[in-house]
Amino acid sequence: MRSEVEAPAGAAWPPGTGEDPVLRALLAVSADGLAVVDGRPGSLQGRLRALNAGAAQILGSPAVDLLGTAVPFELSAGDPDLPDRRRVVWAAPGGSRRYLEYRTLLVEPGRWAVWFSDVTGTVRQQERLTAITRAASSVADAYSLRATLDAVAREIAMTASIAAVQILTLDDPQEELRLLGMAGFGDTSDFAERLSACRRLGARVLFMEALERREAIVSLHRKPVIMADPLWAPLHAIMDAPDWDSFVSMPLVVRGRTLGIINAYYAPGEDPGPGSLAFLEAMADHAAVAIDTAALLAQTRSRAQSDERRRLARDLHDSVVQQVFSMRMQAEALRAQLDAPDPDPARVRSGAEELSSLAATALADLRGLVFELRPLDLAENGLVEAVRAHAAGVEARTRLVVEVQAPDDLELDVDVDVQEDLYRIVQEALHNVVKHARATEVDVRIARPAHGGGLQVEVVDNGCGGDPGTDPAPRRGASQGSLGLVSMRERAERWGGRLRAGPRPFGGWRVEVVLPAPGGGRGTERRTGR
């Protein structure tokens, strides 16, 4: 009578199967995970009959404990519609998920050999690379900081190991943090107030320490600590909503300044390893660039608004103030004539008509200046209608003929902020024509570029700028250092566009701005260190 053959160390098979030499050989020599599974063809609920040590290690339990366990491998052989290697998710002990890549072979009716390996690291790396790419696209495309940071938070939370994410920004070290990006939480509208209450109670806030140190902080099994601490009571409801366990806080640093923090809440059974920390650091770079770019845009816009106020003040002085002064002088002259012993009716009528003309001109100029300050609602009327309204105002107070050309089917798939910058570029270009060009006609063209997507805006006049023998810069104030041209160029470049201005070969001046299609991206600044 033969004795039962024992399974190799770490492997397992049920009693009575140890005499199978093929099974013994496979289990002994296979370096990858190998299992024998009983089940019907096409079944997703086969059961482990035998497995080697590699399989037990991958599945996360002793081999003898796994015998008879249902496994999610699809049992098939020779099916041309199925790939040679397939992937499946295995719920390991402790709640973690593992991605397994496997192949099957029918060894006898109802019995299958399944080779499999753990590809969790590869899958998560692919997820992280995808998230990084999408986050970079969000930073390049989105024009709202909150929308951008929400998108970055969502991309982080879509990876397998992370249950929830917060992105908080810090405008001033003395001020409270603002929650601008979030994924995986419920209602967090009062998060900042609740956090302040916890800090007043004396709760230890790890991400504030990460901000001060400018380095990541990893806290394993943090949720039970917070939920058991009465100092965190104001935030218990919010922090208990996601299913998480461990915690990482990654500071957002750009150009040597700390701008905020990413808080990542890891699902139970998922510990933050080196790969995950590197991923969070890359996402922190994107978030930091988005915050820094938004601040730079705000500064640029503020400077442009100040420049426009100064220009409007000059225009007000050069036109309306002078006209009102002339009206006053004309009114005094009329009073003197009327006070004369024998006033001349013809002279009084002429003076009154001149006063009326001055008042009409001043009113037209005032209306034009008011419209420059408050153009048509771009969100409601769009760029083309706003430009046409402005052109009509220019025609009303000057002798200039302004024609606005745009295709009837033109759809502006750009943000209102982009349209406003394009409107201001047209406004500045027309202002230069009125002040310097000695032109009689101007064409404003809004269209798609001939080479593809995006948006192209041109302002072309028939003024004096095109004479090859003259220097065009003085008559336009359009030298490279001119505030007007600098402002127009900055407005174009903040959306990834380019602006060109210069004389035309056969007379006149041309200003052209071309913006890329959405998704073409904007220039970004890489972080210099953490």
Short mmCIF file of C-alpha atoms in Angstrom, two decimals:
data_model
loop_
_atom_site.label_atom_id
_atom_site.label_comp_id
_atom_site.label_asym_id
_atom_site.label_seq_id
_atom_site.Cartn_x
_atom_site.Cartn_y
_atom_site.Cartn_z
CA MET A 1 0.00 0.00 0.00
CA ARG A 2 1.41 3.32 -1.08
CA SER A 3 1.90 6.14 1.38
CA GLU A 4 0.43 9.57 0.71
CA VAL A 5 2.90 11.94 -1.02
CA GLU A 6 3.20 15.25 0.80
CA ALA A 7 2.82 18.52 -1.06
CA PRO A 8 5.92 20.69 -1.53
CA ALA A 9 6.51 23.31 1.14
CA GLY A 10 3.90 26.04 0.91
CA ALA A 11 1.74 24.11 -1.58
CA ALA A 12 -1.43 22.15 -0.90
CA TRP A 13 -3.66 19.51 -2.44
CA PRO A 14 -6.46 17.44 -1.02
CA PRO A 15 -5.88 13.87 0.22
CA GLY A 16 -5.68 11.28 -2.52
CA THR A 17 -4.20 13.55 -5.20
CA GLY A 18 -0.54 13.36 -4.27
CA GLU A 19 0.08 10.34 -6.50
CA ASP A 20 -0.54 12.40 -9.68
CA PRO A 21 3.02 12.84 -11.04
CA VAL A 22 2.05 15.61 -13.49
CA LEU A 23 0.40 17.61 -10.73
CA ARG A 24 3.37 17.10 -8.43
CA ALA A 25 5.79 18.23 -11.13
CA LEU A 26 3.83 21.35 -12.04
CA LEU A 27 3.39 22.44 -8.45
CA ALA A 28 7.04 21.85 -7.68
CA VAL A 29 8.70 23.62 -10.61
CA SER A 30 6.38 26.55 -11.38
CA ALA A 31 7.82 29.83 -10.13
CA ASP A 32 4.60 31.79 -10.78
CA GLY A 33 1.30 31.16 -9.13
CA LEU A 34 -0.17 27.86 -10.29
CA ALA A 35 -3.48 26.39 -9.26
CA VAL A 36 -5.65 23.48 -10.25
CA VAL A 37 -9.28 24.60 -10.45
CA ASP A 38 -12.36 22.45 -10.76
CA GLY A 39 -15.29 23.93 -12.66
CA ARG A 40 -17.45 23.94 -15.76
CA PRO A 41 -16.29 25.63 -19.00
CA GLY A 42 -17.15 29.33 -18.95
CA SER A 43 -17.65 29.31 -15.21
CA LEU A 44 -16.52 32.23 -13.04
CA GLN A 45 -16.91 30.25 -9.81
CA GLY A 46 -14.38 27.45 -10.09
CA ARG A 47 -12.90 26.13 -6.85
CA LEU A 48 -9.27 25.63 -5.93
CA ARG A 49 -8.32 21.96 -5.87
CA ALA A 50 -4.58 22.43 -5.51
CA LEU A 51 -2.07 25.30 -5.58
CA ASN A 52 1.63 25.90 -5.20
CA ALA A 53 3.49 28.16 -2.77
CA GLY A 54 3.65 31.03 -5.29
CA ALA A 55 -0.12 30.98 -5.70
CA ALA A 56 -0.68 30.98 -1.95
CA GLN A 57 1.66 33.95 -1.52
CA ILE A 58 -0.10 35.92 -4.26
CA LEU A 59 -3.56 35.14 -2.88
CA GLY A 60 -2.44 36.15 0.60
CA SER A 61 -3.35 33.07 2.67
CA PRO A 62 -1.81 29.69 3.57
CA ALA A 63 -2.37 27.16 0.81
CA VAL A 64 -4.29 24.72 3.00
CA ASP A 65 -6.76 27.47 3.94
CA LEU A 66 -7.45 28.23 0.28
CA LEU A 67 -8.45 24.71 -0.79
CA GLY A 68 -12.06 24.73 -1.93
CA THR A 69 -12.16 28.53 -2.18
CA ALA A 70 -14.09 30.01 -5.12
CA VAL A 71 -11.85 31.95 -7.52
CA PRO A 72 -12.94 34.46 -10.21
CA PHE A 73 -10.92 32.97 -13.09
CA GLU A 74 -12.93 32.49 -16.29
CA LEU A 75 -12.38 28.84 -17.22
CA SER A 76 -11.91 28.51 -20.96
CA ALA A 77 -9.45 27.02 -23.41
CA GLY A 78 -8.88 27.65 -27.05
CA ASP A 79 -11.52 30.40 -27.32
CA PRO A 80 -10.35 32.72 -30.15
CA ASP A 81 -12.52 35.55 -28.81
CA LEU A 82 -10.61 35.69 -25.53
CA PRO A 83 -7.07 37.06 -25.06
CA ASP A 84 -4.25 34.72 -24.09
CA ARG A 85 -3.79 36.66 -20.86
CA ARG A 86 -6.66 38.11 -18.89
CA ARG A 87 -6.95 40.17 -15.73
CA VAL A 88 -9.14 39.79 -12.69
CA VAL A 89 -9.41 41.49 -9.28
CA TRP A 90 -8.83 39.36 -6.18
CA ALA A 91 -10.05 40.53 -2.77
CA ALA A 92 -7.15 39.65 -0.48
CA PRO A 93 -7.44 39.27 3.29
CA GLY A 94 -7.49 42.63 5.06
CA GLY A 95 -9.60 44.31 2.40
CA SER A 96 -6.89 45.07 -0.15
CA ARG A 97 -7.44 44.37 -3.84
CA ARG A 98 -4.92 42.64 -6.07
CA TYR A 99 -4.90 42.57 -9.84
CA LEU A 100 -4.07 39.11 -11.22
CA GLU A 101 -3.09 38.32 -14.79
CA TYR A 102 -3.82 34.70 -15.69
CA ARG A 103 -3.94 31.97 -18.36
CA THR A 104 -5.97 28.75 -18.30
CA LEU A 105 -5.40 25.28 -19.71
CA LEU A 106 -7.91 22.42 -19.71
CA VAL A 107 -6.04 19.36 -18.37
CA GLU A 108 -9.03 17.01 -18.20
CA PRO A 109 -12.80 17.44 -18.29
CA GLY A 110 -13.88 19.73 -15.48
CA ARG A 111 -10.33 20.44 -14.33
CA TRP A 112 -8.10 23.38 -15.29
CA ALA A 113 -4.56 24.51 -14.73
CA VAL A 114 -4.40 28.27 -14.07
CA TRP A 115 -1.12 30.19 -14.16
CA PHE A 116 -1.33 33.68 -12.67
CA SER A 117 0.85 36.54 -11.44
CA ASP A 118 0.30 39.66 -9.35
CA VAL A 119 0.29 42.74 -11.63
CA THR A 120 -1.13 45.14 -9.04
CA GLY A 121 1.96 47.34 -9.16
CA THR A 122 1.82 47.61 -12.95
CA VAL A 123 -1.91 48.37 -13.00
CA ARG A 124 -1.63 51.05 -10.35
CA GLN A 125 1.34 52.61 -12.08
CA GLN A 126 -0.75 52.80 -15.26
CA GLU A 127 -3.62 54.34 -13.29
CA ARG A 128 -1.28 56.91 -11.79
CA LEU A 129 0.26 57.82 -15.13
CA THR A 130 -3.22 58.24 -16.60
CA ALA A 131 -4.25 60.41 -13.65
CA ILE A 132 -1.11 62.55 -13.99
CA THR A 133 -1.75 63.04 -17.72
CA ARG A 134 -5.38 63.99 -17.17
CA ALA A 135 -4.48 66.33 -14.34
CA ALA A 136 -1.92 68.06 -16.57
CA SER A 137 -4.61 68.48 -19.20
CA SER A 138 -6.99 69.92 -16.60
CA VAL A 139 -4.38 72.45 -15.49
CA ALA A 140 -3.76 73.45 -19.11
CA ASP A 141 -7.40 73.66 -20.18
CA ALA A 142 -9.48 74.80 -17.24
CA TYR A 143 -9.84 78.53 -16.55
CA SER A 144 -11.41 78.22 -13.07
CA LEU A 145 -9.05 77.36 -10.22
CA ARG A 146 -11.77 75.57 -8.26
CA ALA A 147 -12.76 73.48 -11.30
CA THR A 148 -9.10 72.65 -11.95
CA LEU A 149 -8.40 71.53 -8.39
CA ASP A 150 -11.63 69.56 -8.28
CA ALA A 151 -10.50 67.75 -11.43
CA VAL A 152 -7.07 67.01 -9.92
CA ALA A 153 -8.73 65.69 -6.75
CA ARG A 154 -11.03 63.44 -8.78
CA GLU A 155 -8.12 62.00 -10.75
CA ILE A 156 -6.29 61.16 -7.51
CA ALA A 157 -9.38 59.55 -5.99
CA MET A 158 -9.97 57.43 -9.11
CA THR A 159 -6.84 55.41 -8.40
CA ALA A 160 -7.50 52.09 -6.68
CA SER A 161 -5.89 52.78 -3.32
CA ILE A 162 -7.28 56.24 -2.45
CA ALA A 163 -10.81 56.72 -1.12
CA ALA A 164 -11.00 60.51 -0.76
CA VAL A 165 -8.97 63.66 -1.43
CA GLN A 166 -8.88 67.27 -0.27
CA ILE A 167 -6.85 70.10 -1.80
CA LEU A 168 -6.52 73.13 0.45
CA THR A 169 -4.89 76.43 -0.48
CA LEU A 170 -3.18 79.03 1.66
CA ASP A 171 -3.11 82.63 0.43
CA ASP A 172 -1.35 83.94 3.51
CA PRO A 173 0.48 82.04 6.30
CA GLN A 174 -1.55 84.03 8.85
CA GLU A 175 -4.90 83.13 7.27
CA GLU A 176 -7.04 80.01 7.34
CA LEU A 177 -6.79 77.33 4.66
CA ARG A 178 -9.44 77.28 1.94
CA LEU A 179 -10.87 74.01 0.60
CA LEU A 180 -10.84 74.36 -3.21
CA GLY A 181 -10.57 70.76 -4.44
CA MET A 182 -12.40 67.72 -3.12
CA ALA A 183 -13.41 64.18 -4.08
CA GLY A 184 -14.95 61.33 -2.10
CA PHE A 185 -16.57 63.47 0.61
CA GLY A 186 -20.15 64.58 1.07
CA ASP A 187 -21.15 68.10 2.07
CA THR A 188 -18.01 69.97 3.12
CA SER A 189 -19.29 73.54 2.83
CA ASP A 190 -18.45 74.24 6.48
CA PHE A 191 -15.19 72.26 6.56
CA ALA A 192 -13.02 75.32 7.23
CA GLU A 193 -15.18 76.41 10.18
CA ARG A 194 -15.19 72.91 11.68
CA LEU A 195 -11.43 72.63 11.22
CA SER A 196 -10.95 75.94 13.03
CA ALA A 197 -13.09 74.62 15.87
CA CYS A 198 -10.89 71.51 16.14
CA ARG A 199 -7.74 73.63 16.22
CA ARG A 200 -9.21 75.83 18.95
CA LEU A 201 -9.90 72.69 20.98
CA GLY A 202 -6.24 71.70 20.59
CA ALA A 203 -6.48 68.90 18.01
CA ARG A 204 -3.20 67.93 16.37
CA VAL A 205 -3.57 68.77 12.67
CA LEU A 206 -0.93 66.81 10.79
CA PHE A 207 -1.30 68.64 7.50
CA MET A 208 -0.46 71.93 9.21
CA GLU A 209 2.79 70.27 10.27
CA ALA A 210 3.36 69.18 6.67
CA LEU A 211 2.87 72.79 5.57
CA GLU A 212 5.37 74.08 8.10
CA ARG A 213 7.98 71.41 7.31
CA ARG A 214 7.39 71.47 3.52
CA GLU A 215 7.54 67.69 3.49
CA ALA A 216 5.03 64.86 3.20
CA ILE A 217 3.59 63.30 6.35
CA VAL A 218 2.36 59.69 6.34
CA SER A 219 0.06 58.54 9.14
CA LEU A 220 -0.99 54.89 9.15
CA HIS A 221 -4.37 53.97 10.65
CA ARG A 222 -5.18 57.62 11.23
CA LYS A 223 -8.99 57.39 11.03
CA PRO A 224 -9.48 55.39 14.26
CA VAL A 225 -7.31 57.93 16.08
CA ILE A 226 -9.35 60.89 14.82
CA MET A 227 -12.72 59.25 15.43
CA ALA A 228 -11.75 58.36 19.03
CA ASP A 229 -10.41 61.84 19.83
CA PRO A 230 -12.99 64.30 21.28
CA LEU A 231 -10.82 67.19 20.10
CA TRP A 232 -11.81 66.21 16.54
CA ALA A 233 -15.53 66.04 17.36
CA PRO A 234 -16.51 69.02 15.14
CA LEU A 235 -15.19 67.11 12.10
CA HIS A 236 -16.31 63.59 13.02
CA ALA A 237 -19.33 63.65 10.70
CA ILE A 238 -17.29 64.74 7.68
CA MET A 239 -14.28 62.52 8.33
CA ASP A 240 -16.39 59.43 8.97
CA ALA A 241 -18.19 59.57 5.61
CA PRO A 242 -15.45 58.10 3.36
CA ASP A 243 -14.23 54.54 3.98
CA TRP A 244 -10.57 55.21 4.75
CA ASP A 245 -7.83 54.22 7.17
CA SER A 246 -4.39 55.74 6.52
CA PHE A 247 -3.56 59.29 5.55
CA VAL A 248 -0.92 61.24 3.58
CA SER A 249 -0.49 65.01 3.52
CA MET A 250 1.60 66.33 0.61
CA PRO A 251 2.51 70.07 0.52
CA LEU A 252 2.11 72.14 -2.65
CA VAL A 253 5.34 74.04 -3.28
CA VAL A 254 6.27 76.18 -6.27
CA ARG A 255 9.14 78.64 -6.69
CA GLY A 256 10.08 78.15 -3.05
CA ARG A 257 6.63 79.04 -1.71
CA THR A 258 4.15 76.72 0.00
CA LEU A 259 0.73 77.31 -1.54
CA GLY A 260 -1.36 74.58 0.04
CA ILE A 261 -1.70 70.88 0.73
CA ILE A 262 -3.10 67.66 -0.75
CA ASN A 263 -4.68 65.32 1.80
CA ALA A 264 -5.09 61.75 0.50
CA TYR A 265 -7.21 59.29 2.48
CA TYR A 266 -6.30 55.65 1.72
CA ALA A 267 -8.83 52.83 1.59
CA PRO A 268 -8.60 50.16 4.32
CA GLY A 269 -5.86 47.66 3.59
CA GLU A 270 -4.04 50.12 1.30
CA ASP A 271 -0.84 51.51 2.72
CA PRO A 272 0.95 54.41 0.99
CA GLY A 273 4.14 52.99 -0.50
CA PRO A 274 6.95 54.76 -2.41
CA GLY A 275 5.10 54.53 -5.74
CA SER A 276 1.99 56.10 -4.29
CA LEU A 277 3.97 58.90 -2.64
CA ALA A 278 5.76 59.65 -5.92
CA PHE A 279 2.36 59.81 -7.62
CA LEU A 280 1.02 62.25 -5.02
CA GLU A 281 4.11 64.40 -5.40
CA ALA A 282 3.54 64.61 -9.16
CA MET A 283 -0.10 65.54 -8.63
CA ALA A 284 0.97 68.12 -6.05
CA ASP A 285 3.18 69.67 -8.73
CA HIS A 286 0.16 70.05 -11.03
CA ALA A 287 -2.00 71.53 -8.28
CA ALA A 288 0.76 73.95 -7.24
CA VAL A 289 1.23 75.12 -10.83
CA ALA A 290 -2.53 75.67 -11.16
CA ILE A 291 -2.63 77.79 -7.99
CA ASP A 292 0.47 79.76 -8.94
CA THR A 293 -0.79 80.35 -12.48
CA ALA A 294 -4.14 81.58 -11.17
CA ALA A 295 -2.33 84.05 -8.90
CA LEU A 296 -0.16 85.29 -11.78
CA LEU A 297 -3.23 85.69 -13.98
CA ALA A 298 -4.96 87.68 -11.25
CA GLN A 299 -1.91 89.95 -10.94
CA THR A 300 -1.73 90.41 -14.71
CA ARG A 301 -5.43 91.19 -14.91
CA SER A 302 -5.17 93.67 -12.05
CA ARG A 303 -2.26 95.40 -13.78
CA ALA A 304 -4.17 95.47 -17.06
CA GLN A 305 -7.20 96.97 -15.31
CA SER A 306 -4.99 99.66 -13.77
CA ASP A 307 -3.53 100.43 -17.20
CA GLU A 308 -7.04 100.66 -18.64
CA ARG A 309 -8.16 103.00 -15.86
CA ARG A 310 -5.21 105.30 -16.55
CA ARG A 311 -5.96 105.24 -20.28
CA LEU A 312 -9.63 106.01 -19.67
CA ALA A 313 -8.62 108.86 -17.37
CA ARG A 314 -6.43 110.28 -20.15
CA ASP A 315 -9.25 109.86 -22.66
CA LEU A 316 -11.67 111.53 -20.27
CA HIS A 317 -9.30 114.46 -19.87
CA ASP A 318 -8.46 114.71 -23.57
CA SER A 319 -12.06 114.57 -24.76
CA VAL A 320 -14.89 115.07 -22.30
CA VAL A 321 -13.09 117.41 -19.88
CA GLN A 322 -11.95 119.64 -22.74
CA GLN A 323 -15.43 119.58 -24.25
CA VAL A 324 -17.08 120.49 -20.95
CA PHE A 325 -14.56 123.32 -20.53
CA SER A 326 -15.46 124.56 -24.03
CA MET A 327 -19.16 124.29 -23.16
CA ARG A 328 -18.59 126.44 -20.09
CA MET A 329 -16.74 129.08 -22.11
CA GLN A 330 -19.48 129.02 -24.74
CA ALA A 331 -22.18 129.39 -22.06
CA GLU A 332 -20.36 132.41 -20.56
CA ALA A 333 -20.11 133.95 -24.02
CA LEU A 334 -23.84 133.44 -24.55
CA ARG A 335 -24.61 135.06 -21.19
CA ALA A 336 -22.46 138.05 -22.08
CA GLN A 337 -24.29 138.42 -25.39
CA LEU A 338 -27.68 138.19 -23.70
CA ASP A 339 -26.60 140.78 -21.10
CA ALA A 340 -25.66 143.24 -23.87
CA PRO A 341 -28.06 146.19 -24.37
CA ASP A 342 -28.92 145.03 -27.89
CA PRO A 343 -28.08 141.29 -28.30
CA ASP A 344 -27.68 139.97 -31.85
CA PRO A 345 -30.15 137.08 -32.29
CA ALA A 346 -28.06 135.50 -35.06
CA ARG A 347 -24.95 135.39 -32.87
CA VAL A 348 -26.94 134.04 -29.91
CA ARG A 349 -28.47 131.32 -32.11
CA SER A 350 -25.03 130.39 -33.49
CA GLY A 351 -23.57 130.18 -30.00
CA ALA A 352 -26.48 128.05 -28.78
CA GLU A 353 -26.05 125.67 -31.72
CA GLU A 354 -22.34 125.34 -31.02
CA LEU A 355 -23.08 124.68 -27.34
CA SER A 356 -25.60 121.99 -28.33
CA SER A 357 -23.05 120.40 -30.67
CA LEU A 358 -20.40 120.36 -27.93
CA ALA A 359 -22.90 118.76 -25.52
CA ALA A 360 -23.83 116.07 -28.07
CA THR A 361 -20.17 115.26 -28.70
CA ALA A 362 -19.42 115.10 -24.98
CA LEU A 363 -22.43 112.84 -24.42
CA ALA A 364 -21.30 110.47 -27.19
CA ASP A 365 -17.79 110.33 -25.75
CA LEU A 366 -19.15 109.69 -22.26
CA ARG A 367 -21.34 106.87 -23.54
CA GLY A 368 -18.35 105.36 -25.30
CA LEU A 369 -16.24 105.51 -22.16
CA VAL A 370 -19.04 103.99 -20.07
CA PHE A 371 -19.36 101.15 -22.59
CA GLU A 372 -15.62 100.51 -22.40
CA LEU A 373 -15.97 100.19 -18.65
CA ARG A 374 -19.04 97.96 -18.88
CA PRO A 375 -19.32 96.17 -22.24
CA LEU A 376 -22.23 93.95 -23.19
CA ASP A 377 -22.60 90.84 -21.07
CA LEU A 378 -20.23 88.48 -22.85
CA ALA A 379 -21.77 85.41 -21.23
CA GLU A 380 -25.18 86.34 -22.64
CA ASN A 381 -24.34 88.09 -25.92
CA GLY A 382 -20.96 86.67 -26.87
CA LEU A 383 -17.77 88.21 -28.21
CA VAL A 384 -19.04 89.06 -31.69
CA GLU A 385 -22.04 91.09 -30.50
CA ALA A 386 -19.93 92.89 -27.87
CA VAL A 387 -17.37 93.86 -30.53
CA ARG A 388 -20.13 95.04 -32.88
CA ALA A 389 -21.64 97.20 -30.13
CA HIS A 390 -18.24 98.72 -29.38
CA ALA A 391 -17.60 99.31 -33.09
CA ALA A 392 -20.93 101.15 -33.33
CA GLY A 393 -19.88 103.34 -30.42
CA VAL A 394 -16.55 104.15 -32.09
CA GLU A 395 -18.36 105.08 -35.32
CA ALA A 396 -20.82 107.28 -33.40
CA ARG A 397 -18.13 109.49 -31.89
CA THR A 398 -15.56 109.45 -34.72
CA ARG A 399 -15.55 109.57 -38.52
CA LEU A 400 -14.16 106.05 -38.65
CA VAL A 401 -16.04 103.29 -40.49
CA VAL A 402 -15.71 100.02 -38.55
CA GLU A 403 -16.87 96.76 -40.13
CA VAL A 404 -17.07 93.61 -37.98
CA GLN A 405 -16.93 90.34 -39.92
CA ALA A 406 -17.69 86.90 -38.44
CA PRO A 407 -19.14 83.69 -39.93
CA ASP A 408 -22.81 83.16 -39.13
CA ASP A 409 -22.07 79.63 -37.90
CA LEU A 410 -19.15 80.63 -35.66
CA GLU A 411 -19.43 78.92 -32.27
CA LEU A 412 -17.19 80.22 -29.50
CA ASP A 413 -16.29 77.22 -27.35
CA VAL A 414 -14.07 79.30 -25.06
CA ASP A 415 -14.55 80.60 -21.53
CA VAL A 416 -16.05 84.04 -20.88
CA ASP A 417 -12.70 85.18 -19.42
CA VAL A 418 -11.04 84.35 -22.75
CA GLN A 419 -13.70 86.28 -24.66
CA GLU A 420 -13.22 89.28 -22.38
CA ASP A 421 -9.48 89.33 -23.05
CA LEU A 422 -10.12 89.13 -26.81
CA TYR A 423 -12.64 91.96 -26.49
CA ARG A 424 -10.08 94.10 -24.65
CA ILE A 425 -7.49 93.40 -27.37
CA VAL A 426 -9.93 94.61 -30.05
CA GLN A 427 -10.79 97.61 -27.88
CA GLU A 428 -7.13 98.58 -27.46
CA ALA A 429 -6.42 98.09 -31.17
CA LEU A 430 -9.35 100.34 -32.17
CA HIS A 431 -8.24 102.90 -29.60
CA ASN A 432 -4.82 103.02 -31.26
CA VAL A 433 -6.43 103.43 -34.69
CA VAL A 434 -8.54 106.37 -33.50
CA LYS A 435 -5.62 108.08 -31.75
CA HIS A 436 -2.76 107.48 -34.15
CA ALA A 437 -3.62 105.94 -37.50
CA ARG A 438 -5.34 108.75 -39.44
CA ALA A 439 -7.42 105.93 -40.93
CA THR A 440 -10.91 106.09 -42.45
CA GLU A 441 -11.81 102.38 -42.38
CA VAL A 442 -11.17 99.45 -40.04
CA ASP A 443 -12.04 95.78 -40.51
CA VAL A 444 -12.43 93.54 -37.46
CA ARG A 445 -12.47 89.84 -38.37
CA ILE A 446 -13.34 87.02 -35.96
CA ALA A 447 -13.03 83.50 -37.36
CA ARG A 448 -11.39 80.09 -37.12
CA PRO A 449 -7.78 79.99 -38.32
CA ALA A 450 -7.35 78.58 -41.83
CA HIS A 451 -5.12 75.77 -40.51
CA GLY A 452 -7.62 74.29 -38.06
CA GLY A 453 -9.13 74.82 -34.61
CA GLY A 454 -8.78 77.71 -32.25
CA LEU A 455 -9.81 81.32 -32.77
CA GLN A 456 -8.36 84.18 -34.81
CA VAL A 457 -9.12 87.88 -34.37
CA GLU A 458 -7.75 90.58 -36.71
CA VAL A 459 -7.99 94.36 -36.63
CA VAL A 460 -6.87 95.86 -39.97
CA ASP A 461 -6.99 99.56 -40.91
CA ASN A 462 -6.12 101.70 -43.94
CA GLY A 463 -4.13 104.27 -41.98
CA CYS A 464 -0.56 105.47 -42.29
CA GLY A 465 1.22 102.50 -40.74
CA GLY A 466 1.98 100.71 -43.99
CA ASP A 467 4.38 103.19 -45.56
CA PRO A 468 7.65 101.22 -45.82
CA GLY A 469 9.61 104.43 -45.61
CA THR A 470 8.25 105.50 -42.23
CA ASP A 471 8.70 104.22 -38.72
CA PRO A 472 5.26 102.91 -37.70
CA ALA A 473 5.93 102.64 -33.98
CA PRO A 474 5.56 106.33 -33.05
CA ARG A 475 2.19 106.74 -34.73
CA ARG A 476 0.79 103.64 -32.98
CA GLY A 477 2.58 103.72 -29.68
CA ALA A 478 3.24 100.10 -30.63
CA SER A 479 6.91 99.63 -29.89
CA GLN A 480 7.86 96.48 -28.02
CA GLY A 481 7.90 98.44 -24.77
CA SER A 482 4.50 100.09 -25.28
CA LEU A 483 2.06 99.41 -22.45
CA GLY A 484 -0.77 98.97 -24.96
CA LEU A 485 1.02 96.31 -26.98
CA VAL A 486 2.42 94.64 -23.87
CA SER A 487 -1.08 94.43 -22.40
CA MET A 488 -2.51 92.96 -25.62
CA ARG A 489 0.31 90.42 -25.87
CA GLU A 490 -0.09 89.38 -22.21
CA ARG A 491 -3.80 88.85 -22.73
CA ALA A 492 -3.13 86.56 -25.70
CA GLU A 493 -0.28 84.63 -24.08
CA ARG A 494 -2.16 83.88 -20.86
CA TRP A 495 -4.39 81.55 -22.94
CA GLY A 496 -1.53 80.00 -24.90
CA GLY A 497 -2.03 82.34 -27.88
CA ARG A 498 0.21 84.66 -29.85
CA LEU A 499 -0.19 88.27 -30.96
CA ARG A 500 1.43 90.00 -33.92
CA ALA A 501 1.19 93.70 -34.76
CA GLY A 502 2.82 95.61 -37.59
CA PRO A 503 2.43 97.53 -40.84
CA ARG A 504 0.86 95.99 -43.92
CA PRO A 505 2.89 95.90 -47.16
CA PHE A 506 0.53 98.21 -49.05
CA GLY A 507 -0.53 100.54 -46.30
CA GLY A 508 -2.32 100.35 -43.00
CA TRP A 509 -1.73 98.40 -39.83
CA ARG A 510 -2.67 94.89 -38.78
CA VAL A 511 -3.12 93.39 -35.30
CA GLU A 512 -3.66 89.63 -35.20
CA VAL A 513 -4.23 87.32 -32.24
CA VAL A 514 -4.53 83.54 -32.60
CA LEU A 515 -5.61 81.30 -29.72
CA PRO A 516 -5.25 77.50 -29.80
CA ALA A 517 -8.23 75.18 -29.66
CA PRO A 518 -9.35 74.10 -26.16
CA GLY A 519 -6.91 71.40 -25.10
CA GLY A 520 -4.03 73.12 -26.88
CA GLY A 521 -2.75 74.09 -23.46
CA ARG A 522 -1.15 77.05 -21.80
CA GLY A 523 2.36 77.58 -20.71
CA THR A 524 2.99 76.18 -17.24
CA GLU A 525 5.78 76.64 -14.77
CA ARG A 526 7.41 73.62 -13.20
CA ARG A 527 7.99 73.51 -9.49
CA THR A 528 11.57 74.07 -8.40
CA GLY A 529 11.57 71.83 -5.37
CA ARG A 530 9.68 70.71 -2.34
#
